[in-house]
PDB file of C-alpha atoms in Angstrom:
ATOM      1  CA  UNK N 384     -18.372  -3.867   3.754  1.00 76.00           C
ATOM      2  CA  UNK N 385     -15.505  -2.156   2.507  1.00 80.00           C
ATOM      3  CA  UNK N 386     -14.114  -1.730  -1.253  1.00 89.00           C
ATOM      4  CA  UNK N 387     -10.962  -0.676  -1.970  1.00 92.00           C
ATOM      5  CA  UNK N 388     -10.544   1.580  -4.903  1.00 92.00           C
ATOM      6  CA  UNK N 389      -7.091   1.497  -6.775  1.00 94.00           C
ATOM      7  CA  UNK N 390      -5.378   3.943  -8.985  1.00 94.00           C
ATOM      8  CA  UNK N 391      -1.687   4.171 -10.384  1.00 94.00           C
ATOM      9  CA  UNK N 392       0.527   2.508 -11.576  1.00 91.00           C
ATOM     10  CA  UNK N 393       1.848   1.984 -15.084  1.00 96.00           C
ATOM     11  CA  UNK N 394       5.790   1.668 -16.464  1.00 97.00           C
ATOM     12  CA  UNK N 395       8.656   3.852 -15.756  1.00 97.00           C
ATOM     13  CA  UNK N 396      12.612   3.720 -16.086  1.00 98.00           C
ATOM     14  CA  UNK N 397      14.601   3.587 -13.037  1.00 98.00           C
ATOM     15  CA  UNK N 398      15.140   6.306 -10.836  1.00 98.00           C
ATOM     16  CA  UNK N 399      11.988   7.623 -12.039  1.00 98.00           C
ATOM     17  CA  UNK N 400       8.578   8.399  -9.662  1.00 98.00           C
ATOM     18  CA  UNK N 401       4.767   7.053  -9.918  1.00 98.00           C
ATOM     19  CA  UNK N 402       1.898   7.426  -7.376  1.00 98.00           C
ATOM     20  CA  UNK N 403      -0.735   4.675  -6.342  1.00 98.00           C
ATOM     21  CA  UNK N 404      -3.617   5.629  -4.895  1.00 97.00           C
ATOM     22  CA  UNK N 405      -6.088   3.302  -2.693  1.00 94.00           C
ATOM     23  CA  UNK N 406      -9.384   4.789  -1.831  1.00 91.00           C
ATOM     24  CA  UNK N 407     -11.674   2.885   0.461  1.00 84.00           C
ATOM     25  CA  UNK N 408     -15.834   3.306   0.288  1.00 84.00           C
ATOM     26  CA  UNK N 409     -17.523   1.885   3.598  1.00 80.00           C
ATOM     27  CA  UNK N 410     -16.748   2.430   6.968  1.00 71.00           C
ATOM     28  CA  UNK N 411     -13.321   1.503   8.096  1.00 67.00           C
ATOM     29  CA  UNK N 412     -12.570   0.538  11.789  1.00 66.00           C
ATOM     30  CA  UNK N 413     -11.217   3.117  13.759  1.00 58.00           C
ATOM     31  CA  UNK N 414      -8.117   1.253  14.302  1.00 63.00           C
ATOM     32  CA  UNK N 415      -7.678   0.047  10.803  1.00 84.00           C
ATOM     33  CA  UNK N 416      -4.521   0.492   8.684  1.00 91.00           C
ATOM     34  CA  UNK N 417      -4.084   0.619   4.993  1.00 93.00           C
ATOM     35  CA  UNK N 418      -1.680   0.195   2.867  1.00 95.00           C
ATOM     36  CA  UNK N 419      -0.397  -1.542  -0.132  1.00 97.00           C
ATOM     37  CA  UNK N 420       1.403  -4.808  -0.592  1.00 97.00           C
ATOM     38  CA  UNK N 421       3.126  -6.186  -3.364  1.00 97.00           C
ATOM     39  CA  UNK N 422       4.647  -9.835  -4.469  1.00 95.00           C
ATOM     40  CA  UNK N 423       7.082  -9.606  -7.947  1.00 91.00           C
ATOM     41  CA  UNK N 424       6.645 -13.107  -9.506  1.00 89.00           C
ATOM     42  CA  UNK N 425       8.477 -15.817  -7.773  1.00 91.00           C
ATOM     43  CA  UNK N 426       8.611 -14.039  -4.442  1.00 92.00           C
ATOM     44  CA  UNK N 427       7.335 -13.922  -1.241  1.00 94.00           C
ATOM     45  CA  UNK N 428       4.594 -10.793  -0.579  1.00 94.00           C
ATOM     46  CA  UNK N 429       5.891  -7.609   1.117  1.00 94.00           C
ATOM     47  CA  UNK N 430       3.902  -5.610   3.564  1.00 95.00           C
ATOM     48  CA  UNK N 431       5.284  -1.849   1.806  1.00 97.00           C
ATOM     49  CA  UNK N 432       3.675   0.503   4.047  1.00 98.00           C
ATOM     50  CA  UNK N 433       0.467   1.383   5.435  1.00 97.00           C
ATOM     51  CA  UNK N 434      -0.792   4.193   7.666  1.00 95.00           C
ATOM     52  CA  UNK N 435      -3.183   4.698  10.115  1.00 92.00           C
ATOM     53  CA  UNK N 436      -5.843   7.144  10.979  1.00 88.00           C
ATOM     54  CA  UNK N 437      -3.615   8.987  13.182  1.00 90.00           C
ATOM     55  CA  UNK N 438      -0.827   9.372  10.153  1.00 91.00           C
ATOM     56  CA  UNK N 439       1.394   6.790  12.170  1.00 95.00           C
ATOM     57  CA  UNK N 440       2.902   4.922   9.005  1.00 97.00           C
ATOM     58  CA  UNK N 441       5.170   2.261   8.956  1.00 96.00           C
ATOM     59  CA  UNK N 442       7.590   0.608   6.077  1.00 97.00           C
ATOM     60  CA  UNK N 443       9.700  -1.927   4.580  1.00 96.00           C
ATOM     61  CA  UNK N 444      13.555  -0.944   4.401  1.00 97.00           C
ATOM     62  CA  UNK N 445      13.946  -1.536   1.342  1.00 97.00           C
ATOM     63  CA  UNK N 446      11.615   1.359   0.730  1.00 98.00           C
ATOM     64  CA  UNK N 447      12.785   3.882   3.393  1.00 98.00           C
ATOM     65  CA  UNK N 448      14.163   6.790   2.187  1.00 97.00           C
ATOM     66  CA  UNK N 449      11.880   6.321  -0.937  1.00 98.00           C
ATOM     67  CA  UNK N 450       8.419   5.645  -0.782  1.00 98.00           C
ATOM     68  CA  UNK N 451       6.114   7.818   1.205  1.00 98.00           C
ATOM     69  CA  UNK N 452       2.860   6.854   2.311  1.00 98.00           C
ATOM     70  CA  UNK N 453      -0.031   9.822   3.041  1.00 96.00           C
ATOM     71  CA  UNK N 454      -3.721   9.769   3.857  1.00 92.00           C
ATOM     72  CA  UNK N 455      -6.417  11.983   2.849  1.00 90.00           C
ATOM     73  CA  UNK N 456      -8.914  11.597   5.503  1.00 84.00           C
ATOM     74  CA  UNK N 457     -11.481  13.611   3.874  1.00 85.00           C
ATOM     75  CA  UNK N 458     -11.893  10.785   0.995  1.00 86.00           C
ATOM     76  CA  UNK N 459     -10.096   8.093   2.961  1.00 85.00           C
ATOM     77  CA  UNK N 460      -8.075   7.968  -0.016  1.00 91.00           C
ATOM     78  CA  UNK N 461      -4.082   6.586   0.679  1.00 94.00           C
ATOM     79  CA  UNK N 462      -1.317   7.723  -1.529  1.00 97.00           C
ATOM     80  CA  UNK N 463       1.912   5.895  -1.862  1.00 98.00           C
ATOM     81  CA  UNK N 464       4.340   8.091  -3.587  1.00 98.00           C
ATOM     82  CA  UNK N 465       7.579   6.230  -4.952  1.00 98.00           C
ATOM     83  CA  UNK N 466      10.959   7.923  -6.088  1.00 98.00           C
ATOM     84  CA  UNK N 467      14.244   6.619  -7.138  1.00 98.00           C
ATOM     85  CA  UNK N 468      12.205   3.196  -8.258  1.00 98.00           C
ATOM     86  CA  UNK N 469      14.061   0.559  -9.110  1.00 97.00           C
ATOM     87  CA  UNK N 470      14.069  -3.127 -10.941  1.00 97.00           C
ATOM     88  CA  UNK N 471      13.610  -4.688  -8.102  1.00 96.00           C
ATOM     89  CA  UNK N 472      10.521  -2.671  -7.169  1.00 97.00           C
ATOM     90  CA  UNK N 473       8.560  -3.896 -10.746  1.00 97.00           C
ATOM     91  CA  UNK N 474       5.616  -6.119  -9.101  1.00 97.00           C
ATOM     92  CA  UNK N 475       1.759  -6.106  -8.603  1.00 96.00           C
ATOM     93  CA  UNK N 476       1.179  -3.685  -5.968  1.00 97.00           C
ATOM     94  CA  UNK N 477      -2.430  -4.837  -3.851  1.00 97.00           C
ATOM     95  CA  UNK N 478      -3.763  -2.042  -1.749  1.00 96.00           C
ATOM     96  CA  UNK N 479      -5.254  -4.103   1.482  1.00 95.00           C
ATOM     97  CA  UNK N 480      -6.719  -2.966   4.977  1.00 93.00           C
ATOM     98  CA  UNK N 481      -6.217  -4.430   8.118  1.00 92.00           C
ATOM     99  CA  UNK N 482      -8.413  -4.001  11.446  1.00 90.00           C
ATOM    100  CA  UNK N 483      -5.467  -2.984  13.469  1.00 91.00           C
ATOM    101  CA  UNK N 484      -1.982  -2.320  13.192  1.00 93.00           C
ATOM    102  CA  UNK N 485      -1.759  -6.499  14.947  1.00 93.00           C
ATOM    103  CA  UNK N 486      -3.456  -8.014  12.137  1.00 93.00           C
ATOM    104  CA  UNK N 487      -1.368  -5.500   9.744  1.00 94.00           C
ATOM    105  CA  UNK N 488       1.825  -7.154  10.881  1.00 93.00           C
ATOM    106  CA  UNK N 489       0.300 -10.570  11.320  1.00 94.00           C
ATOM    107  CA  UNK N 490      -0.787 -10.283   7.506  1.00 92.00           C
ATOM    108  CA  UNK N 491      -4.496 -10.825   8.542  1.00 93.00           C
ATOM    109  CA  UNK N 492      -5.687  -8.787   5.775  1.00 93.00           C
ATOM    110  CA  UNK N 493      -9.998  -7.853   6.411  1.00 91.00           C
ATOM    111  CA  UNK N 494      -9.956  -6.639   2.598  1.00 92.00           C
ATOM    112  CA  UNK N 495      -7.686  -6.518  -0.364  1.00 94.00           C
ATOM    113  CA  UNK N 496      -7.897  -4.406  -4.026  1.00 94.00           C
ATOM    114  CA  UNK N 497      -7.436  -6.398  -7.452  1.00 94.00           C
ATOM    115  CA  UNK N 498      -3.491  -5.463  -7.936  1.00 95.00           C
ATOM    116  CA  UNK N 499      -1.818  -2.946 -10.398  1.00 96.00           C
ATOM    117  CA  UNK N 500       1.370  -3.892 -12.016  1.00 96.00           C
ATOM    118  CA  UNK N 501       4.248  -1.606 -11.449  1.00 97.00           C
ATOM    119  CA  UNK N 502       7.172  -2.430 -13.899  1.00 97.00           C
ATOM    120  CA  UNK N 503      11.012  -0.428 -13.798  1.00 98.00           C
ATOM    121  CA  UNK N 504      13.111  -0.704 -16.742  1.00 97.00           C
TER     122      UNK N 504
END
């Protein structure tokens, strides 16, 4: 069983920064990916980024260029780092793991945190 462990979030004005952190405790697949989703109220959830063990990441445009996603593999802890936030970023953020990068995509989610509000102003 796997628990994910989240840290982060908070309020900020735009253009401003603020790290979440996800760590997981159990034994993750050794093709799992994790990452963090989010859903702002009213709208569909977004897949942000996740990473693998091998430090292959992958992200959402809107967050290219912005948003960088790292992986401590000592404490299988994932950071996402966000700059230049913006209104439209405000939203509960849900770090999640997936068995492979497949199920990743295919929003097959194996485990899921509780959520941490980010809100721009």
């Amino acid at each position: 069983h796997v628990q994910l462990v989240e840290s982060g979030g908070g309020s900020v004005q735009a253009g401003g920064s603020l790290t979440l952190s996800c760590r997981a405790k159990g034994t993750i697949y050794y093709d799992a990916c994790v990452g963090w989703l989010r859903q702002a109220s009213g709208k569909e959830r977004e897949g942000v980024a996740a990473i693998d063990k091998d430090g292959m990441a992958s992200y959402i445009d809107s967050v290219k260029g912005r948003f960088t996603i790292s992986l401590d593999s000592a404490t299988y802890t994932v950071h996402l780092q966000m700059n230049a936030l913006n209104v439209e970023d405000t939203s509960v953020y849900t770090c999640a793991a997936a068995s492979s990068w497949n199920n990743w995509m295919s929003e097959n989610f194996a485990y899921r945190g509780q959520g941490t509000q980010v809100t721009v102003s």
